[in-house]
Amino acid sequence: MNNYLLIICCSFFVFGGILRGQAYTPDLSINIEKFEKEALAPKEEVWVVDFWASWCRPCIQSIPKMKSLHKKYAARGVRFISASWDRNKLKWQNALDHYQMPWNHFIIPRGQEYWLEEHFPHKGVPTVFVIDQEGNAKKVKGLNKLDREIYKAL
């Protein structure tokens, strides 16, 4: 009897959270084509573009700081986008589910990295760029400088 009660209680919390809209769904509303079209064009928002991968320990360690900055700036016209170099889509999706980053995500498809490398040159991950409203991209040298670079772009 106690096992059934436990199952019912757990089901209530899990499904109750989903019904109340508390389940996490990653924002995949941007893809590489849309990113290429809009990233360097004039826009009303400042963009923070985080190049990362689920297998990258420093990338994972930077997530709490990125979440904090997202919370601070999202309502001020700053759009966060994570571009992943993952090659294993399932591991990438599992990382999104696990870390629940509340911003846009896309995975960089093989064969479509040339445009990114031309406009967002970087040799490793994590690497972050801030794109101002005029479409000018600036590489941020260190996550500890990101807050200041976002502020300056606004």
Short mmCIF file of N, CA and C in Angstrom, two decimals:
data_model
loop_
_atom_site.label_atom_id
_atom_site.label_comp_id
_atom_site.label_asym_id
_atom_site.label_seq_id
_atom_site.Cartn_x
_atom_site.Cartn_y
_atom_site.Cartn_z
N MET A 1 0.81 -1.20 0.00
CA MET A 1 0.00 0.00 0.00
C MET A 1 0.86 1.26 0.00
N ASN A 2 1.93 1.27 0.81
CA ASN A 2 2.79 2.45 0.87
C ASN A 2 3.47 2.73 -0.47
N ASN A 3 3.82 1.67 -1.23
CA ASN A 3 4.45 1.87 -2.54
C ASN A 3 3.49 2.56 -3.50
N TYR A 4 2.22 2.16 -3.44
CA TYR A 4 1.24 2.80 -4.32
C TYR A 4 1.07 4.28 -3.97
N LEU A 5 1.05 4.58 -2.70
CA LEU A 5 0.92 5.95 -2.25
C LEU A 5 2.12 6.78 -2.73
N LEU A 6 3.32 6.20 -2.63
CA LEU A 6 4.52 6.87 -3.10
C LEU A 6 4.45 7.15 -4.60
N ILE A 7 4.00 6.17 -5.37
CA ILE A 7 3.87 6.34 -6.82
C ILE A 7 2.86 7.42 -7.15
N ILE A 8 1.75 7.43 -6.46
CA ILE A 8 0.72 8.44 -6.70
C ILE A 8 1.24 9.83 -6.35
N CYS A 9 1.94 9.96 -5.23
CA CYS A 9 2.47 11.27 -4.83
C CYS A 9 3.52 11.76 -5.83
N CYS A 10 4.43 10.87 -6.24
CA CYS A 10 5.46 11.26 -7.20
C CYS A 10 4.83 11.66 -8.53
N SER A 11 3.85 10.91 -8.96
CA SER A 11 3.16 11.22 -10.22
C SER A 11 2.49 12.58 -10.13
N PHE A 12 1.90 12.88 -9.00
CA PHE A 12 1.24 14.16 -8.82
C PHE A 12 2.23 15.31 -8.98
N PHE A 13 3.41 15.21 -8.34
CA PHE A 13 4.39 16.28 -8.44
C PHE A 13 4.96 16.40 -9.85
N VAL A 14 5.28 15.29 -10.47
CA VAL A 14 5.85 15.34 -11.82
C VAL A 14 4.83 15.86 -12.82
N PHE A 15 3.68 15.22 -12.88
CA PHE A 15 2.68 15.63 -13.86
C PHE A 15 2.02 16.95 -13.49
N GLY A 16 1.92 17.23 -12.21
CA GLY A 16 1.37 18.51 -11.78
C GLY A 16 2.25 19.66 -12.26
N GLY A 17 3.58 19.47 -12.15
CA GLY A 17 4.52 20.49 -12.64
C GLY A 17 4.39 20.69 -14.13
N ILE A 18 4.23 19.61 -14.87
CA ILE A 18 4.09 19.71 -16.31
C ILE A 18 2.80 20.43 -16.66
N LEU A 19 1.73 20.09 -15.97
CA LEU A 19 0.45 20.73 -16.26
C LEU A 19 0.45 22.21 -15.92
N ARG A 20 1.25 22.59 -14.92
CA ARG A 20 1.33 24.01 -14.55
C ARG A 20 2.33 24.76 -15.42
N GLY A 21 2.91 24.11 -16.41
CA GLY A 21 3.84 24.77 -17.30
C GLY A 21 5.25 24.85 -16.76
N GLN A 22 5.62 24.02 -15.79
CA GLN A 22 6.93 24.09 -15.20
C GLN A 22 7.93 23.16 -15.89
N ALA A 23 7.50 22.40 -16.84
CA ALA A 23 8.42 21.52 -17.55
C ALA A 23 9.30 22.37 -18.45
N TYR A 24 10.55 21.97 -18.58
CA TYR A 24 11.50 22.71 -19.40
C TYR A 24 11.43 22.21 -20.83
N THR A 25 11.33 23.13 -21.75
CA THR A 25 11.42 22.84 -23.17
C THR A 25 12.44 23.80 -23.75
N PRO A 26 13.54 23.28 -24.31
CA PRO A 26 14.55 24.19 -24.86
C PRO A 26 13.99 25.00 -26.03
N ASP A 27 14.45 26.23 -26.15
CA ASP A 27 14.01 27.11 -27.22
C ASP A 27 14.86 26.84 -28.45
N LEU A 28 14.30 26.10 -29.40
CA LEU A 28 15.00 25.76 -30.63
C LEU A 28 14.45 26.55 -31.82
N SER A 29 13.94 27.75 -31.54
CA SER A 29 13.28 28.55 -32.58
C SER A 29 14.26 29.21 -33.54
N ILE A 30 15.54 29.07 -33.29
CA ILE A 30 16.53 29.61 -34.22
C ILE A 30 17.35 28.43 -34.76
N ASN A 31 17.72 28.52 -36.01
CA ASN A 31 18.58 27.50 -36.61
C ASN A 31 19.74 28.22 -37.29
N ILE A 32 20.64 27.48 -37.88
CA ILE A 32 21.83 28.08 -38.47
C ILE A 32 21.48 29.07 -39.58
N GLU A 33 20.48 28.75 -40.39
CA GLU A 33 20.10 29.64 -41.48
C GLU A 33 19.56 30.97 -40.95
N LYS A 34 18.69 30.90 -39.97
CA LYS A 34 18.12 32.11 -39.37
C LYS A 34 19.21 32.91 -38.65
N PHE A 35 20.11 32.20 -37.97
CA PHE A 35 21.21 32.87 -37.29
C PHE A 35 22.09 33.63 -38.28
N GLU A 36 22.46 32.97 -39.38
CA GLU A 36 23.30 33.62 -40.39
C GLU A 36 22.62 34.86 -40.98
N LYS A 37 21.32 34.79 -41.17
CA LYS A 37 20.57 35.90 -41.77
C LYS A 37 20.45 37.09 -40.81
N GLU A 38 20.29 36.83 -39.52
CA GLU A 38 19.96 37.88 -38.56
C GLU A 38 21.11 38.35 -37.68
N ALA A 39 22.12 37.51 -37.48
CA ALA A 39 23.15 37.81 -36.48
C ALA A 39 23.86 39.13 -36.71
N LEU A 40 24.31 39.37 -37.93
CA LEU A 40 25.11 40.57 -38.20
C LEU A 40 24.31 41.70 -38.82
N ALA A 41 23.01 41.55 -38.86
CA ALA A 41 22.12 42.60 -39.38
C ALA A 41 21.71 43.53 -38.23
N PRO A 42 21.37 44.78 -38.56
CA PRO A 42 20.85 45.67 -37.52
C PRO A 42 19.58 45.07 -36.90
N LYS A 43 19.43 45.26 -35.61
CA LYS A 43 18.28 44.70 -34.89
C LYS A 43 18.04 45.51 -33.62
N GLU A 44 16.92 45.29 -33.01
CA GLU A 44 16.58 46.01 -31.79
C GLU A 44 17.24 45.43 -30.55
N GLU A 45 17.76 44.23 -30.66
CA GLU A 45 18.33 43.54 -29.50
C GLU A 45 19.85 43.50 -29.57
N VAL A 46 20.45 43.32 -28.42
CA VAL A 46 21.85 42.93 -28.31
C VAL A 46 21.85 41.41 -28.18
N TRP A 47 22.75 40.76 -28.87
CA TRP A 47 22.82 39.30 -28.79
C TRP A 47 24.09 38.88 -28.07
N VAL A 48 23.95 37.88 -27.23
CA VAL A 48 25.08 37.19 -26.60
C VAL A 48 25.10 35.80 -27.20
N VAL A 49 26.17 35.49 -27.91
CA VAL A 49 26.27 34.19 -28.59
C VAL A 49 27.36 33.38 -27.91
N ASP A 50 26.95 32.26 -27.35
CA ASP A 50 27.84 31.37 -26.61
C ASP A 50 28.11 30.13 -27.45
N PHE A 51 29.35 29.99 -27.91
CA PHE A 51 29.75 28.77 -28.60
C PHE A 51 30.21 27.79 -27.53
N TRP A 52 29.62 26.63 -27.53
CA TRP A 52 29.86 25.66 -26.47
C TRP A 52 29.69 24.25 -27.00
N ALA A 53 29.83 23.27 -26.10
CA ALA A 53 29.55 21.87 -26.41
C ALA A 53 29.24 21.15 -25.09
N SER A 54 28.41 20.15 -25.17
CA SER A 54 28.01 19.42 -23.96
C SER A 54 29.16 18.65 -23.33
N TRP A 55 30.18 18.33 -24.11
CA TRP A 55 31.33 17.58 -23.61
C TRP A 55 32.42 18.48 -23.05
N CYS A 56 32.23 19.79 -23.09
CA CYS A 56 33.23 20.77 -22.68
C CYS A 56 33.02 21.16 -21.21
N ARG A 57 33.94 20.73 -20.35
CA ARG A 57 33.82 21.01 -18.91
C ARG A 57 33.76 22.52 -18.61
N PRO A 58 34.65 23.36 -19.17
CA PRO A 58 34.53 24.80 -18.90
C PRO A 58 33.20 25.39 -19.38
N CYS A 59 32.65 24.84 -20.46
CA CYS A 59 31.35 25.30 -20.95
C CYS A 59 30.27 25.02 -19.90
N ILE A 60 30.29 23.82 -19.37
CA ILE A 60 29.31 23.43 -18.36
C ILE A 60 29.48 24.27 -17.10
N GLN A 61 30.73 24.52 -16.73
CA GLN A 61 30.99 25.33 -15.54
C GLN A 61 30.54 26.78 -15.71
N SER A 62 30.43 27.25 -16.94
CA SER A 62 30.02 28.63 -17.18
C SER A 62 28.50 28.81 -17.18
N ILE A 63 27.74 27.73 -17.20
CA ILE A 63 26.28 27.83 -17.29
C ILE A 63 25.67 28.66 -16.16
N PRO A 64 26.05 28.46 -14.89
CA PRO A 64 25.44 29.30 -13.84
C PRO A 64 25.66 30.80 -14.07
N LYS A 65 26.85 31.20 -14.51
CA LYS A 65 27.12 32.61 -14.79
C LYS A 65 26.25 33.10 -15.95
N MET A 66 26.14 32.28 -17.00
CA MET A 66 25.30 32.65 -18.14
C MET A 66 23.84 32.79 -17.70
N LYS A 67 23.37 31.89 -16.87
CA LYS A 67 21.99 31.99 -16.38
C LYS A 67 21.79 33.27 -15.58
N SER A 68 22.77 33.62 -14.77
CA SER A 68 22.69 34.84 -13.98
C SER A 68 22.62 36.08 -14.88
N LEU A 69 23.46 36.11 -15.90
CA LEU A 69 23.45 37.24 -16.83
C LEU A 69 22.17 37.28 -17.65
N HIS A 70 21.68 36.12 -18.03
CA HIS A 70 20.41 36.05 -18.75
C HIS A 70 19.29 36.65 -17.89
N LYS A 71 19.26 36.26 -16.65
CA LYS A 71 18.23 36.77 -15.74
C LYS A 71 18.34 38.29 -15.59
N LYS A 72 19.55 38.79 -15.55
CA LYS A 72 19.80 40.22 -15.38
C LYS A 72 19.43 41.03 -16.62
N TYR A 73 19.69 40.48 -17.81
CA TYR A 73 19.57 41.28 -19.03
C TYR A 73 18.44 40.90 -19.99
N ALA A 74 17.81 39.78 -19.82
CA ALA A 74 16.80 39.33 -20.80
C ALA A 74 15.68 40.36 -20.97
N ALA A 75 15.25 40.97 -19.91
CA ALA A 75 14.16 41.95 -19.99
C ALA A 75 14.64 43.31 -20.49
N ARG A 76 15.94 43.44 -20.69
CA ARG A 76 16.51 44.72 -21.14
C ARG A 76 16.90 44.69 -22.62
N GLY A 77 16.37 43.72 -23.36
CA GLY A 77 16.63 43.67 -24.78
C GLY A 77 17.88 42.92 -25.17
N VAL A 78 18.27 41.95 -24.36
CA VAL A 78 19.44 41.13 -24.67
C VAL A 78 18.95 39.70 -24.92
N ARG A 79 19.33 39.18 -26.07
CA ARG A 79 18.94 37.81 -26.47
C ARG A 79 20.17 36.91 -26.36
N PHE A 80 20.02 35.84 -25.64
CA PHE A 80 21.09 34.86 -25.47
C PHE A 80 20.87 33.71 -26.45
N ILE A 81 21.96 33.28 -27.08
CA ILE A 81 21.89 32.18 -28.04
C ILE A 81 23.09 31.28 -27.80
N SER A 82 22.84 29.99 -27.69
CA SER A 82 23.92 29.02 -27.58
C SER A 82 24.03 28.24 -28.88
N ALA A 83 25.24 28.28 -29.45
CA ALA A 83 25.53 27.55 -30.67
C ALA A 83 26.46 26.40 -30.30
N SER A 84 25.99 25.19 -30.47
CA SER A 84 26.74 24.03 -30.01
C SER A 84 27.54 23.36 -31.11
N TRP A 85 28.77 22.98 -30.77
CA TRP A 85 29.64 22.23 -31.66
C TRP A 85 29.47 20.73 -31.46
N ASP A 86 28.47 20.32 -30.71
CA ASP A 86 28.23 18.89 -30.51
C ASP A 86 28.01 18.17 -31.83
N ARG A 87 28.46 16.96 -31.93
CA ARG A 87 28.19 16.11 -33.09
C ARG A 87 27.19 15.02 -32.75
N ASN A 88 26.99 14.78 -31.47
CA ASN A 88 26.02 13.79 -31.02
C ASN A 88 24.78 14.55 -30.55
N LYS A 89 23.76 14.55 -31.40
CA LYS A 89 22.55 15.33 -31.11
C LYS A 89 21.85 14.87 -29.84
N LEU A 90 21.86 13.57 -29.55
CA LEU A 90 21.21 13.06 -28.35
C LEU A 90 21.91 13.58 -27.09
N LYS A 91 23.23 13.58 -27.09
CA LYS A 91 23.96 14.09 -25.92
C LYS A 91 23.71 15.59 -25.75
N TRP A 92 23.65 16.31 -26.86
CA TRP A 92 23.35 17.74 -26.82
C TRP A 92 21.96 17.98 -26.22
N GLN A 93 20.96 17.23 -26.71
CA GLN A 93 19.60 17.39 -26.20
C GLN A 93 19.52 17.00 -24.72
N ASN A 94 20.24 15.97 -24.33
CA ASN A 94 20.26 15.58 -22.92
C ASN A 94 20.87 16.69 -22.06
N ALA A 95 21.93 17.33 -22.56
CA ALA A 95 22.54 18.44 -21.82
C ALA A 95 21.57 19.61 -21.70
N LEU A 96 20.85 19.91 -22.77
CA LEU A 96 19.85 20.99 -22.71
C LEU A 96 18.79 20.68 -21.66
N ASP A 97 18.32 19.45 -21.64
CA ASP A 97 17.31 19.05 -20.66
C ASP A 97 17.87 19.12 -19.23
N HIS A 98 19.11 18.69 -19.08
CA HIS A 98 19.72 18.65 -17.75
C HIS A 98 20.00 20.05 -17.19
N TYR A 99 20.59 20.92 -18.02
CA TYR A 99 21.02 22.23 -17.52
C TYR A 99 19.96 23.31 -17.66
N GLN A 100 18.93 23.08 -18.45
CA GLN A 100 17.77 23.96 -18.56
C GLN A 100 18.13 25.43 -18.73
N MET A 101 18.80 25.71 -19.80
CA MET A 101 19.21 27.08 -20.10
C MET A 101 18.06 27.77 -20.85
N PRO A 102 17.50 28.83 -20.27
CA PRO A 102 16.27 29.42 -20.81
C PRO A 102 16.48 30.41 -21.95
N TRP A 103 17.20 30.01 -22.97
CA TRP A 103 17.43 30.88 -24.12
C TRP A 103 17.48 30.05 -25.39
N ASN A 104 17.76 30.69 -26.51
CA ASN A 104 17.78 30.02 -27.81
C ASN A 104 18.98 29.08 -27.94
N HIS A 105 18.75 27.97 -28.65
CA HIS A 105 19.81 26.98 -28.89
C HIS A 105 19.74 26.47 -30.31
N PHE A 106 20.91 26.23 -30.87
CA PHE A 106 20.97 25.47 -32.12
C PHE A 106 22.28 24.71 -32.15
N ILE A 107 22.27 23.63 -32.89
CA ILE A 107 23.46 22.83 -33.07
C ILE A 107 24.03 23.17 -34.44
N ILE A 108 25.33 23.30 -34.53
CA ILE A 108 25.98 23.68 -35.78
C ILE A 108 26.13 22.43 -36.64
N PRO A 109 25.42 22.36 -37.75
CA PRO A 109 25.50 21.17 -38.61
C PRO A 109 26.84 21.08 -39.32
N ARG A 110 27.29 19.86 -39.51
CA ARG A 110 28.53 19.64 -40.28
C ARG A 110 28.37 20.25 -41.67
N GLY A 111 29.43 20.87 -42.14
CA GLY A 111 29.41 21.46 -43.47
C GLY A 111 28.88 22.88 -43.50
N GLN A 112 28.36 23.38 -42.37
CA GLN A 112 27.83 24.74 -42.34
C GLN A 112 28.61 25.62 -41.37
N GLU A 113 29.83 25.22 -41.06
CA GLU A 113 30.59 25.98 -40.09
C GLU A 113 31.45 27.09 -40.69
N TYR A 114 31.57 27.14 -42.00
CA TYR A 114 32.46 28.11 -42.63
C TYR A 114 32.03 29.55 -42.39
N TRP A 115 30.77 29.84 -42.53
CA TRP A 115 30.28 31.20 -42.29
C TRP A 115 30.56 31.60 -40.84
N LEU A 116 30.31 30.69 -39.91
CA LEU A 116 30.56 30.99 -38.50
C LEU A 116 32.04 31.25 -38.24
N GLU A 117 32.89 30.42 -38.82
CA GLU A 117 34.33 30.59 -38.62
C GLU A 117 34.83 31.91 -39.21
N GLU A 118 34.20 32.37 -40.29
CA GLU A 118 34.59 33.63 -40.91
C GLU A 118 34.19 34.83 -40.05
N HIS A 119 32.98 34.80 -39.51
CA HIS A 119 32.45 35.94 -38.77
C HIS A 119 32.62 35.85 -37.26
N PHE A 120 32.82 34.65 -36.76
CA PHE A 120 32.98 34.42 -35.32
C PHE A 120 34.20 33.53 -35.09
N PRO A 121 35.39 34.01 -35.44
CA PRO A 121 36.56 33.15 -35.34
C PRO A 121 36.90 32.80 -33.89
N HIS A 122 37.07 31.53 -33.66
CA HIS A 122 37.49 31.05 -32.35
C HIS A 122 38.11 29.67 -32.51
N LYS A 123 39.01 29.38 -31.61
CA LYS A 123 39.76 28.12 -31.71
C LYS A 123 39.24 27.05 -30.76
N GLY A 124 38.41 27.41 -29.85
CA GLY A 124 37.90 26.44 -28.88
C GLY A 124 36.65 26.96 -28.21
N VAL A 125 36.13 26.13 -27.36
CA VAL A 125 34.95 26.48 -26.58
C VAL A 125 35.29 26.37 -25.10
N PRO A 126 34.66 27.16 -24.28
CA PRO A 126 33.62 28.14 -24.60
C PRO A 126 34.22 29.43 -25.16
N THR A 127 33.48 30.02 -26.06
CA THR A 127 33.81 31.34 -26.60
C THR A 127 32.51 32.11 -26.73
N VAL A 128 32.53 33.35 -26.28
CA VAL A 128 31.33 34.17 -26.28
C VAL A 128 31.57 35.44 -27.09
N PHE A 129 30.56 35.81 -27.87
CA PHE A 129 30.56 37.07 -28.62
C PHE A 129 29.35 37.88 -28.20
N VAL A 130 29.52 39.19 -28.20
CA VAL A 130 28.39 40.11 -28.00
C VAL A 130 28.20 40.83 -29.33
N ILE A 131 26.97 40.82 -29.81
CA ILE A 131 26.63 41.50 -31.07
C ILE A 131 25.74 42.69 -30.73
N ASP A 132 26.20 43.88 -31.07
CA ASP A 132 25.42 45.07 -30.75
C ASP A 132 24.26 45.24 -31.73
N GLN A 133 23.48 46.28 -31.54
CA GLN A 133 22.27 46.49 -32.34
C GLN A 133 22.57 46.83 -33.79
N GLU A 134 23.78 47.26 -34.08
CA GLU A 134 24.17 47.54 -35.46
C GLU A 134 24.68 46.28 -36.16
N GLY A 135 24.84 45.20 -35.42
CA GLY A 135 25.31 43.95 -36.01
C GLY A 135 26.82 43.75 -35.91
N ASN A 136 27.48 44.52 -35.08
CA ASN A 136 28.92 44.38 -34.88
C ASN A 136 29.19 43.34 -33.80
N ALA A 137 29.97 42.32 -34.15
CA ALA A 137 30.28 41.25 -33.20
C ALA A 137 31.62 41.50 -32.54
N LYS A 138 31.66 41.31 -31.22
CA LYS A 138 32.89 41.47 -30.46
C LYS A 138 33.12 40.23 -29.61
N LYS A 139 34.28 39.63 -29.78
CA LYS A 139 34.65 38.46 -28.97
C LYS A 139 34.98 38.94 -27.56
N VAL A 140 34.42 38.24 -26.59
CA VAL A 140 34.63 38.59 -25.19
C VAL A 140 35.76 37.71 -24.66
N LYS A 141 36.77 38.36 -24.13
CA LYS A 141 37.94 37.62 -23.63
C LYS A 141 37.76 37.33 -22.15
N GLY A 142 37.05 36.26 -21.88
CA GLY A 142 36.83 35.84 -20.49
C GLY A 142 35.42 36.12 -20.04
N LEU A 143 34.82 35.13 -19.44
CA LEU A 143 33.44 35.25 -18.97
C LEU A 143 33.29 36.34 -17.93
N ASN A 144 34.37 36.62 -17.19
CA ASN A 144 34.29 37.67 -16.17
C ASN A 144 34.12 39.06 -16.78
N LYS A 145 34.37 39.21 -18.09
CA LYS A 145 34.21 40.50 -18.77
C LYS A 145 32.88 40.60 -19.52
N LEU A 146 32.11 39.54 -19.52
CA LEU A 146 30.88 39.52 -20.30
C LEU A 146 29.85 40.53 -19.81
N ASP A 147 29.68 40.64 -18.52
CA ASP A 147 28.71 41.59 -17.96
C ASP A 147 29.00 43.00 -18.46
N ARG A 148 30.25 43.40 -18.40
CA ARG A 148 30.65 44.74 -18.84
C ARG A 148 30.42 44.94 -20.33
N GLU A 149 30.72 43.91 -21.13
CA GLU A 149 30.54 44.02 -22.59
C GLU A 149 29.07 44.10 -22.97
N ILE A 150 28.22 43.38 -22.26
CA ILE A 150 26.77 43.48 -22.51
C ILE A 150 26.30 44.90 -22.17
N TYR A 151 26.71 45.38 -21.02
CA TYR A 151 26.32 46.72 -20.58
C TYR A 151 26.75 47.77 -21.60
N LYS A 152 27.98 47.67 -22.09
CA LYS A 152 28.49 48.63 -23.08
C LYS A 152 27.70 48.55 -24.38
N ALA A 153 27.29 47.36 -24.77
CA ALA A 153 26.52 47.19 -26.03
C ALA A 153 25.12 47.78 -25.91
N LEU A 154 24.60 47.83 -24.72
CA LEU A 154 23.26 48.41 -24.54
C LEU A 154 23.32 49.92 -24.64
#
